[in-house]
Amino acid sequence: MTPREEAAREAAALGEQLRRHAHLYYVLDAPELPDAEYDRMFQRLQALEAEHPELRKPDSPTQRVGGKALESFAKVRHKVPMLSIRTETDITPGGASAFDARVRRELGLAEDAPQVEYVCELKFDGLAVNLRYEQGVLVQAATRGDGEIGEDVTPSIRTVQQIPLRLHDQGAEIPQVVEVRGEVYMRRDDFEKLNERQREKIAAGQKNEKVFVNPRNAAAGAVRQLDPAIAAARPLSFFAYGLGEVTPADEGGPSHATQFDWLQQFHAWGFPIGPLTQRARGAIELIAFHETVARQRDALPYDIDGVVYKVDSLELQRQLGFVSREPRWAVAHKYPAQEQLTEVLGIEVQVGRTGKLTPVAKLAPVFVGGVTVTNATLHNEDEARRKDVRVGDTVIVRRAGDVIPEVVGVVPESAARPQQQRGPVFTMPQKCPVCGSDALREEGEVDYRCTGGLFCGAQRKEAILHFAARRALDIEGLGDKLVEQLVDARLIRTLPDLYKLGLTTLAGLDRMADKSAKNLVDALEASKKTTLPRFLFGLGIRHIGESTAKDLAKHFGKLDAIMDASEEQLLEVNDVGPVVAKSLRTFFEQAHNREVVEQLRACGVTWQEGEPAARAPKPLAGKTFVITGTLPTLSRDEAKDKLEAAGAKVAGSVSKKTDFLVAGAEAGSKLDKATELGVAVIDEARMLEILDNRP
């Protein structure tokens, strides 16, 4: 045997041993070797690969850290979209019952039908990633991004010891292609150790170092480092929970019938899965899982913000399908947010990009739900007065939905103080605090809105940031501070002004180097070629999100057709109800909005347009419905929107022309009238069946 053949055999053996012992250490928490012996084997493999570079394989244990820092992240289009899971708004255990009832209803199961089987998992607070393996070797790792396009973070992900660079062969054939999805996170103890090192660096006078706020931000920031060596310095962990693209079973891929079986397959391939993951039957066992985890939450070694329920059967998942960007067969069920006490230092009014005025309590800094909170929303004038929040009060602060801090209420002892020791009752200003325009509250609305439109600096800045956002025109480098400079310097007044910026102007701004200016000019030029849904979403029209923008583009094909459509024509679009239709019409009836669109076109912003989608027949066209009483799951407006979207007319009173009366609890005189006239009386469940074209 030649020296090269001996080296190859030794390197292969060392690689297998190192992979095995790394799995025992990082995934199973059952090490069999002292650290010193593992290090000796690792160094020997490094020496062999240095002497024979051809032996250095992509899945070698030595390749977890290395390579040059990237200049930017490449874009990755997901073969199978990474959809978001719906969040259950009912944070009590009863939310599990609502999900189970919804699944059974949508599957058309009778009351005496067997219980639905679910998989219950923890909802980890980290960064979702998609790991692509070809012939069992990790070839690409990407972030979720907007669900369709993410960022290539392969070098950073290679540093995560719990992610196998090559799938373990447990007797089953490795598929040609498989994508494993999961969460990169940081354990609480690792986070504390990381911050302790950061404090030591700061104390030693090292610049550009900081203490991280929470494990989630530290983990996400580590993954999105252009230099993988920085990611390697942070202790990251991983849990697998989902499947992306996979070679079909009839082409040699694994054949699994349930979500739980796939999780076991992930584990066999070398991935850690959630230790509390289990199967459950029906609502009672879902509730039991929610309550069990709630009791253990604070003792877990990592942060979670809820649990996730998924229908176990893959066939039932296919039957249930998706709505918008969310699977019908899964739901995230959160826990009550954490609460803390702090003092109100002041109350300010912020102006949003749509002109909405929101009172915000300025707080003495307090750590709540993993972050330091200094501001908390009071929502609107009515809510601020109902809670009677005043300057100087001690209040309970909660991170609503674990995202937006809010003031829950005033501590009773504080509210009981003499009136002269408390600040004045909050009153919404009648003028916009930014531009001085009138602030009006429309009839039936709870919010005040600035009437200044594009004249309002606050709205202008937010409108530009929204237009430049990743899911809109995706203008990289156009962040908050730069937009603030551009608007404050009056270099930008409307969106088209963005495309009139030149190198000289940009390079003259504070903290803007020539290279940064050139990069932004290039990004602006690149953004001119976009898509109709992105452009429509980027305009920031109230109530128009990404999903609705896509539906509008698909339905009409061309922007001019959308701009000129009547409310009746807009209502023909999937999931567009009266509120959205009115918002669109109001926006495009404003001359200055149309002028902005035309100027953007004149600046060279383009997209590919197509023909309108074939108009689907309206199954309830010509039918008249009346709704009365309180429905079990839908509000009257929601039920009306569904019926009108299907072509039905929804009237306010019963007559001989009424085809159906939808009656809920406490139905009154309309029910009596319908009975008298012989009008068909149905409940919400039957209405939903009719909408689904079920006899």
XYZ file of C-alpha atoms in Angstrom:
695
model
C 0.000 0.000 0.000
C 1.402 3.392 -0.983
C 1.852 6.215 1.564
C -0.987 8.122 -0.151
C -3.316 5.092 0.148
C -2.398 4.678 3.827
C -3.122 8.371 4.445
C -6.476 8.071 2.648
C -7.488 5.060 4.726
C -6.427 6.729 7.997
C -8.206 9.991 7.077
C -11.431 8.135 6.241
C -11.299 6.230 9.548
C -10.585 9.406 11.537
C -13.425 11.218 9.799
C -15.936 8.508 10.704
C -14.736 8.392 14.321
C -14.831 12.175 14.703
C -18.331 12.378 13.230
C -19.533 9.654 15.591
C -18.027 11.237 18.688
C -19.275 14.721 17.718
C -22.800 13.275 17.424
C -22.482 11.622 20.832
C -21.243 14.896 22.361
C -23.384 17.557 20.698
C -26.617 15.712 19.910
C -26.954 12.834 22.371
C -25.072 14.508 25.250
C -23.298 11.177 25.880
C -19.558 11.649 25.191
C -17.303 8.591 25.219
C -13.913 10.324 24.725
C -12.010 12.890 26.800
C -11.777 16.255 25.046
C -7.996 15.888 24.760
C -8.300 12.615 22.792
C -10.909 14.143 20.471
C -8.589 17.107 19.889
C -5.659 14.755 19.133
C -7.701 12.907 16.481
C -8.925 16.188 15.007
C -5.391 17.594 14.742
C -4.158 14.381 13.111
C -6.873 14.621 10.450
C -5.950 18.264 9.854
C -2.316 17.248 9.333
C -3.245 14.497 6.875
C -5.447 16.868 4.847
C -2.720 19.502 4.818
C -0.247 16.942 3.495
C -2.766 15.532 0.979
C -5.238 18.328 0.067
C -7.182 15.986 -2.214
C -8.372 14.139 0.928
C -10.160 17.269 2.243
C -13.866 16.573 1.543
C -16.829 18.982 2.020
C -18.224 16.743 4.795
C -14.910 16.464 6.660
C -15.125 17.441 10.368
C -12.282 19.910 9.713
C -14.484 21.926 7.331
C -16.933 23.197 9.940
C -14.864 26.362 10.281
C -12.852 27.888 7.489
C -12.986 29.734 4.234
C -12.931 33.394 3.415
C -15.541 35.870 4.583
C -18.286 36.475 2.030
C -18.898 39.872 0.462
C -22.686 39.400 0.468
C -25.369 36.743 0.823
C -26.524 35.004 -2.352
C -30.276 34.644 -2.827
C -31.807 31.173 -2.674
C -35.242 30.337 -4.087
C -36.870 27.616 -2.001
C -38.067 24.687 -4.109
C -40.839 24.212 -1.532
C -41.941 27.526 0.080
C -41.170 27.946 3.792
C -44.643 28.904 4.964
C -45.453 30.651 8.207
C -47.635 28.864 10.750
C -50.775 30.594 11.955
C -50.556 31.873 15.525
C -53.503 31.059 17.803
C -54.649 34.316 19.413
C -56.313 32.548 22.356
C -53.369 32.101 24.713
C -55.404 29.973 27.149
C -55.422 26.166 26.802
C -58.805 26.552 25.088
C -56.964 27.596 21.943
C -56.157 23.908 21.402
C -59.853 23.084 21.391
C -60.514 25.767 18.779
C -57.814 24.331 16.500
C -59.065 20.767 16.850
C -62.643 21.881 16.148
C -61.511 23.776 13.056
C -59.561 20.760 11.730
C -62.513 18.415 12.272
C -64.919 20.850 10.622
C -62.695 21.326 7.576
C -62.231 17.565 7.253
C -66.001 17.120 7.472
C -65.757 14.717 10.424
C -68.908 13.756 12.298
C -69.102 14.103 16.078
C -68.734 10.340 16.557
C -65.738 10.080 14.187
C -62.356 9.002 15.668
C -60.129 11.647 17.219
C -57.586 13.349 14.951
C -53.949 12.476 15.734
C -51.468 15.319 16.076
C -47.768 15.894 16.658
C -47.011 18.369 19.442
C -43.725 20.299 19.412
C -42.118 23.252 21.155
C -42.093 26.626 19.392
C -38.427 27.570 19.595
C -37.333 31.196 19.637
C -34.574 31.199 17.021
C -33.946 31.458 13.287
C -35.609 29.083 10.812
C -33.295 27.547 8.199
C -33.574 25.107 5.299
C -30.768 22.521 4.953
C -30.356 20.897 1.523
C -28.586 17.533 1.243
C -27.638 15.878 -2.048
C -26.424 12.279 -1.937
C -26.460 12.727 1.837
C -24.010 15.676 1.918
C -24.937 19.187 3.050
C -24.682 21.418 -0.024
C -26.682 24.490 0.970
C -28.279 26.216 3.956
C -30.706 29.119 3.571
C -32.787 31.352 5.809
C -36.574 31.508 5.483
C -36.455 35.024 3.986
C -39.894 35.940 2.658
C -40.871 32.279 2.422
C -40.030 32.033 -1.265
C -36.520 33.521 -1.393
C -33.994 33.298 1.445
C -30.292 33.984 1.927
C -27.477 31.462 1.479
C -25.859 31.041 4.927
C -24.084 27.732 4.260
C -20.643 28.781 5.647
C -22.153 29.859 8.973
C -24.403 26.807 9.267
C -21.398 24.506 8.738
C -20.109 25.768 12.095
C -23.159 24.436 13.993
C -21.956 21.162 15.502
C -25.459 19.687 15.865
C -26.042 19.866 12.100
C -24.505 16.869 10.295
C -22.385 17.678 7.265
C -23.291 14.205 6.011
C -26.441 12.267 6.916
C -25.899 9.224 9.101
C -26.629 5.932 7.336
C -28.905 3.983 9.672
C -29.617 1.148 7.275
C -32.141 3.088 5.168
C -31.151 4.405 1.772
C -30.246 8.089 1.760
C -32.451 9.991 -0.747
C -30.776 11.737 -3.650
C -32.202 15.068 -2.459
C -33.705 15.974 0.894
C -34.257 19.320 2.623
C -34.470 19.326 6.430
C -35.920 22.380 8.119
C -35.479 23.497 11.672
C -34.484 26.210 14.118
C -31.032 27.523 14.932
C -31.057 28.777 18.505
C -28.828 29.466 21.486
C -29.186 27.810 24.866
C -29.635 30.106 27.829
C -26.412 28.971 29.533
C -24.452 29.412 26.297
C -25.983 32.863 25.915
C -24.867 33.878 29.407
C -21.344 32.620 28.733
C -21.247 34.521 25.438
C -22.323 37.753 27.123
C -19.775 37.247 29.893
C -17.055 37.078 27.228
C -18.508 40.188 25.592
C -18.375 42.087 28.894
C -14.735 41.076 29.326
C -13.915 42.363 25.842
C -15.671 45.651 26.542
C -13.845 46.013 29.877
C -10.574 45.387 28.041
C -11.322 48.339 25.774
C -12.139 46.415 22.605
C -14.221 48.583 20.307
C -17.328 47.553 18.345
C -18.207 44.897 20.925
C -21.606 44.742 22.624
C -23.650 42.719 25.088
C -26.436 40.828 23.330
C -30.033 41.470 24.368
C -31.441 37.943 24.084
C -30.514 34.467 22.798
C -32.693 34.763 19.703
C -30.975 37.908 18.419
C -27.530 36.499 19.229
C -28.291 33.288 17.305
C -29.865 35.020 14.302
C -27.016 37.514 14.164
C -24.444 34.726 14.250
C -26.025 32.881 11.327
C -26.211 36.050 9.259
C -22.488 36.777 9.572
C -20.554 37.103 6.330
C -17.479 35.746 8.134
C -18.108 32.117 9.266
C -15.363 32.429 11.875
C -17.592 34.873 13.787
C -20.468 32.400 13.676
C -18.154 29.644 14.892
C -17.274 31.725 17.953
C -20.901 31.714 19.098
C -22.361 28.525 20.631
C -25.292 27.666 18.338
C -27.653 24.699 18.570
C -30.292 23.205 16.284
C -33.590 21.301 16.319
C -35.099 19.702 13.201
C -38.870 19.832 12.741
C -39.878 19.987 9.065
C -39.378 18.734 5.534
C -38.783 20.688 2.327
C -38.026 19.115 -1.027
C -37.395 15.352 -1.004
C -36.885 12.670 -3.632
C -40.302 10.978 -4.100
C -40.790 7.478 -2.713
C -41.281 6.032 -6.190
C -37.834 7.387 -7.120
C -36.047 5.889 -4.126
C -36.903 8.420 -1.423
C -38.199 7.481 2.063
C -41.859 6.505 2.323
C -43.378 7.936 5.512
C -47.078 8.426 6.167
C -46.882 10.747 9.186
C -45.140 13.850 10.471
C -43.928 11.879 13.503
C -42.282 9.237 11.298
C -40.365 11.989 9.488
C -39.134 13.357 12.817
C -37.830 9.902 13.733
C -36.113 9.755 10.334
C -34.428 13.105 11.004
C -33.152 11.744 14.308
C -31.817 8.616 12.613
C -29.962 10.811 10.116
C -28.186 12.566 12.982
C -30.378 15.577 13.785
C -31.605 16.495 17.276
C -35.388 16.843 17.531
C -37.394 18.525 20.273
C -37.094 16.378 23.437
C -40.727 17.006 24.441
C -42.135 16.181 21.006
C -45.019 13.720 21.264
C -48.182 12.490 19.611
C -51.613 13.518 20.871
C -55.179 12.468 20.092
C -57.886 15.110 20.042
C -58.306 18.392 21.896
C -57.989 16.957 25.418
C -54.465 15.678 24.816
C -53.472 18.900 23.019
C -54.576 20.870 26.079
C -52.664 18.494 28.362
C -49.473 19.050 26.305
C -49.936 22.837 26.401
C -50.358 22.795 30.187
C -47.453 20.398 30.775
C -45.024 22.509 28.773
C -46.292 25.693 30.441
C -45.272 24.252 33.821
C -41.810 23.342 32.514
C -41.222 26.463 30.420
C -39.061 28.394 32.876
C -36.896 25.323 33.585
C -36.123 24.585 29.935
C -32.515 25.250 28.874
C -33.694 27.370 25.910
C -36.343 29.996 25.180
C -39.705 29.024 23.731
C -42.700 31.272 23.150
C -45.322 28.575 22.693
C -46.049 25.137 21.306
C -46.954 23.916 17.817
C -49.652 21.424 16.861
C -49.523 19.636 13.491
C -51.927 17.091 12.033
C -49.827 13.892 12.027
C -51.163 12.205 8.888
C -49.533 13.533 5.709
C -52.618 12.504 3.737
C -54.865 14.606 6.008
C -52.377 17.475 5.659
C -52.810 17.298 1.888
C -56.604 17.267 2.272
C -56.551 20.323 4.530
C -54.139 22.248 2.294
C -53.246 25.899 2.804
C -54.839 29.305 3.166
C -52.777 32.244 1.905
C -49.247 31.592 3.263
C -50.331 29.332 6.134
C -51.011 25.573 6.375
C -54.499 24.718 7.620
C -53.077 21.636 9.357
C -50.795 23.411 11.837
C -51.021 26.169 14.396
C -48.653 27.896 16.816
C -50.197 28.245 20.274
C -48.464 30.873 22.377
C -48.267 31.361 26.122
C -49.190 34.469 28.104
C -46.450 37.045 27.781
C -44.227 37.878 30.716
C -45.031 40.971 32.760
C -43.002 43.450 34.817
C -43.529 46.688 36.739
C -42.011 50.020 35.743
C -42.671 53.780 35.826
C -44.212 55.962 33.101
C -41.776 58.824 32.408
C -43.856 60.448 29.685
C -46.493 59.891 26.999
C -45.658 60.741 23.396
C -47.634 60.388 20.173
C -46.035 58.561 17.257
C -47.183 58.844 13.655
C -47.145 55.696 11.535
C -46.576 55.390 7.787
C -50.344 55.370 7.184
C -50.843 58.480 9.318
C -52.159 56.635 12.363
C -51.470 58.454 15.651
C -50.513 56.133 18.501
C -49.915 57.174 22.112
C -46.725 55.578 23.447
C -45.676 55.403 27.089
C -41.999 56.273 27.666
C -40.836 53.941 30.423
C -38.043 53.541 32.897
C -36.053 50.663 31.283
C -37.315 47.222 32.297
C -36.385 43.699 31.129
C -39.520 41.926 29.872
C -39.789 38.738 27.866
C -36.133 38.681 26.934
C -35.669 42.321 25.919
C -35.127 45.671 27.590
C -38.283 47.724 27.092
C -38.335 51.538 27.196
C -41.492 52.150 25.134
C -44.917 50.538 25.291
C -47.999 51.180 23.217
C -51.204 52.575 24.678
C -52.955 51.713 21.374
C -55.326 54.695 21.129
C -56.944 57.501 23.100
C -59.876 55.370 24.287
C -57.575 52.654 25.585
C -55.249 55.132 27.322
C -58.219 56.721 29.073
C -59.826 53.393 29.938
C -56.632 52.306 31.688
C -56.145 55.854 33.032
C -52.396 55.776 32.379
C -50.639 58.988 33.429
C -47.090 60.269 33.745
C -45.536 59.130 37.038
C -47.728 56.035 37.376
C -46.332 52.601 38.150
C -47.657 50.270 35.467
C -47.644 46.608 34.456
C -45.840 46.122 31.136
C -46.347 43.066 28.982
C -44.873 42.016 25.655
C -48.147 41.388 23.808
C -47.714 38.327 21.643
C -44.075 38.295 22.791
C -43.413 41.038 20.243
C -45.049 44.415 20.929
C -44.699 45.785 24.472
C -47.939 47.192 25.873
C -49.138 48.747 29.115
C -51.575 46.308 30.719
C -52.718 48.670 33.427
C -51.839 50.931 36.325
C -50.880 49.398 39.671
C -53.805 50.091 42.061
C -51.616 51.780 44.677
C -50.339 54.202 42.049
C -53.818 54.977 40.693
C -55.021 55.660 44.246
C -52.620 58.569 44.735
C -54.102 62.065 45.053
C -54.925 63.604 41.668
C -52.441 66.441 42.146
C -49.627 63.897 42.424
C -50.468 62.349 39.058
C -50.066 63.718 35.554
C -53.080 64.965 33.542
C -55.518 62.656 31.770
C -54.183 61.828 28.312
C -55.828 63.645 25.405
C -54.947 63.053 21.765
C -53.598 66.245 20.128
C -55.778 67.795 17.422
C -52.707 68.464 15.275
C -50.145 66.006 13.950
C -47.055 66.277 16.198
C -44.782 65.921 13.146
C -46.217 68.170 10.432
C -48.931 70.170 12.205
C -51.733 68.969 9.910
C -55.165 68.277 11.382
C -55.530 64.947 13.176
C -58.999 63.518 12.566
C -60.907 60.536 13.901
C -63.279 59.034 11.368
C -66.766 57.958 12.409
C -66.732 54.401 13.697
C -62.923 54.395 14.020
C -60.894 54.294 17.227
C -57.751 55.818 15.710
C -56.818 59.393 14.871
C -54.981 59.897 11.578
C -52.846 62.711 10.246
C -54.311 64.329 7.124
C -50.905 65.516 5.900
C -50.237 62.546 3.622
C -46.959 62.931 1.744
C -46.447 66.320 3.399
C -45.941 64.595 6.748
C -42.306 63.775 7.415
C -43.124 60.765 9.585
C -45.292 59.172 6.928
C -42.786 60.019 4.227
C -39.950 58.242 6.016
C -41.984 55.163 6.805
C -43.424 55.036 3.290
C -39.904 55.069 1.820
C -38.687 52.387 4.241
C -41.693 50.217 3.395
C -41.118 50.723 -0.339
C -37.445 49.726 0.066
C -38.145 46.716 2.304
C -36.960 43.261 1.346
C -40.459 42.022 0.513
C -41.220 45.103 -1.554
C -38.613 46.685 -3.916
C -35.726 45.209 -1.872
C -33.361 48.200 -1.998
C -30.394 46.916 -0.007
C -28.589 49.518 2.071
C -31.496 51.940 2.381
C -32.032 51.776 6.132
C -33.643 53.928 8.812
C -30.748 56.320 9.455
C -30.060 56.948 5.785
C -33.738 57.573 4.990
C -33.896 59.955 7.934
C -30.924 61.883 6.567
C -32.343 62.011 3.047
C -35.760 63.199 4.174
C -34.460 65.672 6.746
C -32.097 67.149 4.148
C -35.093 67.428 1.791
C -33.338 65.323 -0.802
C -36.381 63.033 -0.920
C -39.969 64.193 -0.789
C -41.690 61.424 -2.729
C -40.798 57.883 -3.760
C -39.608 58.781 -7.288
C -36.936 61.043 -5.765
C -35.099 57.872 -4.750
C -34.214 57.191 -8.361
C -32.855 60.701 -8.861
C -30.126 60.273 -6.247
C -26.585 60.315 -7.584
C -23.161 59.305 -6.318
C -22.113 62.844 -5.506
C -25.198 63.530 -3.387
C -24.998 60.249 -1.502
C -21.242 60.364 -0.894
C -21.670 63.803 0.713
C -23.919 62.454 3.469
C -22.669 61.731 6.987
C -21.110 58.284 7.434
C -21.564 57.491 3.746
C -18.334 56.349 2.058
C -17.849 56.277 -1.711
C -18.214 52.500 -1.822
C -21.430 52.581 0.192
C -22.813 55.280 -2.077
C -21.928 53.235 -5.162
C -23.553 50.124 -3.663
C -26.769 52.032 -2.976
C -26.894 53.491 -6.489
C -26.449 49.963 -7.845
C -29.167 48.651 -5.527
C -31.555 51.390 -6.676
C -30.857 50.523 -10.284
C -31.382 46.811 -9.624
C -34.678 47.480 -7.848
C -36.165 49.016 -10.988
C -36.787 45.534 -12.306
C -39.402 44.128 -9.962
C -42.728 42.284 -10.014
C -46.264 43.650 -9.959
C -47.086 42.106 -6.534
C -43.907 43.588 -4.988
C -44.589 47.011 -6.506
C -48.219 46.992 -5.375
C -47.234 45.928 -1.868
C -44.462 48.535 -1.819
C -46.928 51.393 -2.330
C -48.027 50.895 1.280
C -51.769 50.916 0.595
C -53.689 50.305 3.781
C -54.878 46.691 4.201
C -52.842 45.482 1.188
C -50.389 42.837 2.344
C -48.176 40.523 0.319
C -50.828 37.844 -0.159
C -53.507 40.306 -1.272
C -51.067 42.011 -3.658
C -50.357 38.646 -5.293
C -54.076 37.891 -5.600
C -54.735 41.289 -7.214
C -51.868 40.888 -9.683
C -52.996 37.397 -10.642
C -56.625 38.467 -11.055
C -56.120 41.653 -13.096
C -52.759 41.036 -14.745
C -51.968 44.760 -15.161
C -51.550 47.649 -12.728
C -53.740 50.001 -14.778
C -56.591 47.505 -14.509
C -56.221 47.482 -10.728
C -56.036 51.275 -10.552
C -59.210 51.667 -12.637
C -61.215 48.819 -11.092
C -64.471 49.620 -9.336
C -65.202 48.342 -5.836
C -67.532 45.743 -7.371
C -64.746 44.502 -9.657
C -62.270 44.398 -6.787
C -64.669 42.278 -4.749
C -64.324 39.561 -7.379
C -60.734 38.982 -6.274
C -60.055 36.074 -3.948
C -60.091 37.163 -0.255
C -60.811 40.826 -1.114
C -63.710 42.119 0.955
C -65.452 45.508 1.154
C -62.830 47.047 3.488
C -59.897 46.164 1.220
C -61.808 47.172 -1.921
C -62.691 50.568 -0.455
C -59.097 51.140 0.677
C -57.808 50.444 -2.841
C -60.357 52.696 -4.492
C -59.677 55.513 -2.014
C -55.933 55.255 -2.643
C -56.119 55.342 -6.428
C -58.755 58.081 -6.467
C -56.135 60.444 -5.035
C -54.432 62.299 -7.884
C -51.090 62.523 -6.085
C -50.961 58.732 -5.653
C -51.473 58.162 -9.370
C -48.856 60.800 -10.046
C -46.359 58.904 -7.863
C -47.038 55.713 -9.831
C -46.539 57.468 -13.165
C -43.319 59.138 -11.988
C -41.960 55.789 -10.786
C -42.702 54.331 -14.206
C -40.982 57.313 -15.820
C -37.924 56.619 -13.643
C -37.697 53.167 -15.200
C -39.406 50.976 -12.591
C -40.806 48.062 -14.587
C -42.400 44.664 -14.104
C -43.773 41.954 -16.314
C -47.521 42.157 -16.776
C -49.852 39.457 -18.041
C -53.402 38.772 -18.981
C -56.192 38.717 -16.381
C -56.886 35.343 -14.818
C -59.951 33.553 -16.092
C -62.924 34.714 -14.060
C -64.106 31.875 -11.863
C -67.888 31.484 -11.687
C -69.511 32.862 -8.560
C -71.321 29.890 -6.985
C -73.780 32.050 -5.018
C -74.496 34.663 -7.692
C -78.173 35.621 -7.564
C -78.675 34.363 -4.002
C -79.689 36.674 -1.152
C -78.665 36.036 2.464
C -79.538 37.753 5.740
C -77.451 37.265 8.902
C -78.873 37.534 12.428
C -77.750 36.678 15.947
C -74.237 35.786 17.161
C -72.425 33.164 15.106
C -70.162 30.586 16.839
C -66.822 31.408 15.168
C -67.362 34.240 12.671
C -68.285 37.865 13.181
C -71.133 39.165 11.010
C -68.654 41.149 8.910
C -66.508 38.058 8.346
C -69.535 36.006 7.317
C -70.717 38.821 5.032
C -67.281 39.058 3.367
C -67.257 35.310 2.675
C -70.749 35.353 1.180
C -70.112 38.430 -0.957
C -66.830 36.981 -2.199
C -68.851 33.976 -3.438
C -71.216 36.283 -5.335
C -74.113 36.415 -2.867
C -75.994 39.550 -1.878
C -76.204 40.140 1.876
C -79.293 42.151 2.817
C -80.156 43.829 6.093
C -83.762 42.640 6.336
C -85.775 39.519 5.499
C -88.200 39.620 2.542
C -89.797 37.237 0.038
C -86.623 37.601 -2.070
C -84.419 36.236 0.731
C -83.035 32.771 -0.037
C -81.345 32.003 3.304
C -81.358 33.382 6.833
C -78.106 32.573 8.670
C -79.174 32.437 12.333
C -76.853 32.475 15.319
C -77.461 32.650 19.069
C -80.141 35.067 20.283
C -81.698 35.502 16.832
C -84.626 37.905 17.111
C -87.410 39.236 14.925
C -85.624 38.364 11.669
C -85.914 34.682 12.557
C -89.636 35.080 13.188
C -90.051 36.904 9.869
C -88.126 34.201 7.989
C -90.268 31.453 9.528
C -93.421 33.352 8.594
C -92.304 33.741 4.964
C -90.952 30.194 4.627
C -87.341 31.347 4.122
C -84.731 28.622 4.631
C -83.054 29.054 8.046
C -79.479 27.738 8.344
C -76.694 27.921 10.913
C -73.053 28.932 10.421
C -71.916 25.342 9.781
C -74.445 24.904 6.964
C -73.455 28.299 5.506
C -69.813 27.155 5.372
C -70.888 23.929 3.664
C -72.776 25.939 1.037
C -69.682 28.108 0.517
C -67.646 24.930 0.003
C -70.243 23.732 -2.554
C -71.245 20.810 -0.368
C -74.860 19.652 -0.850
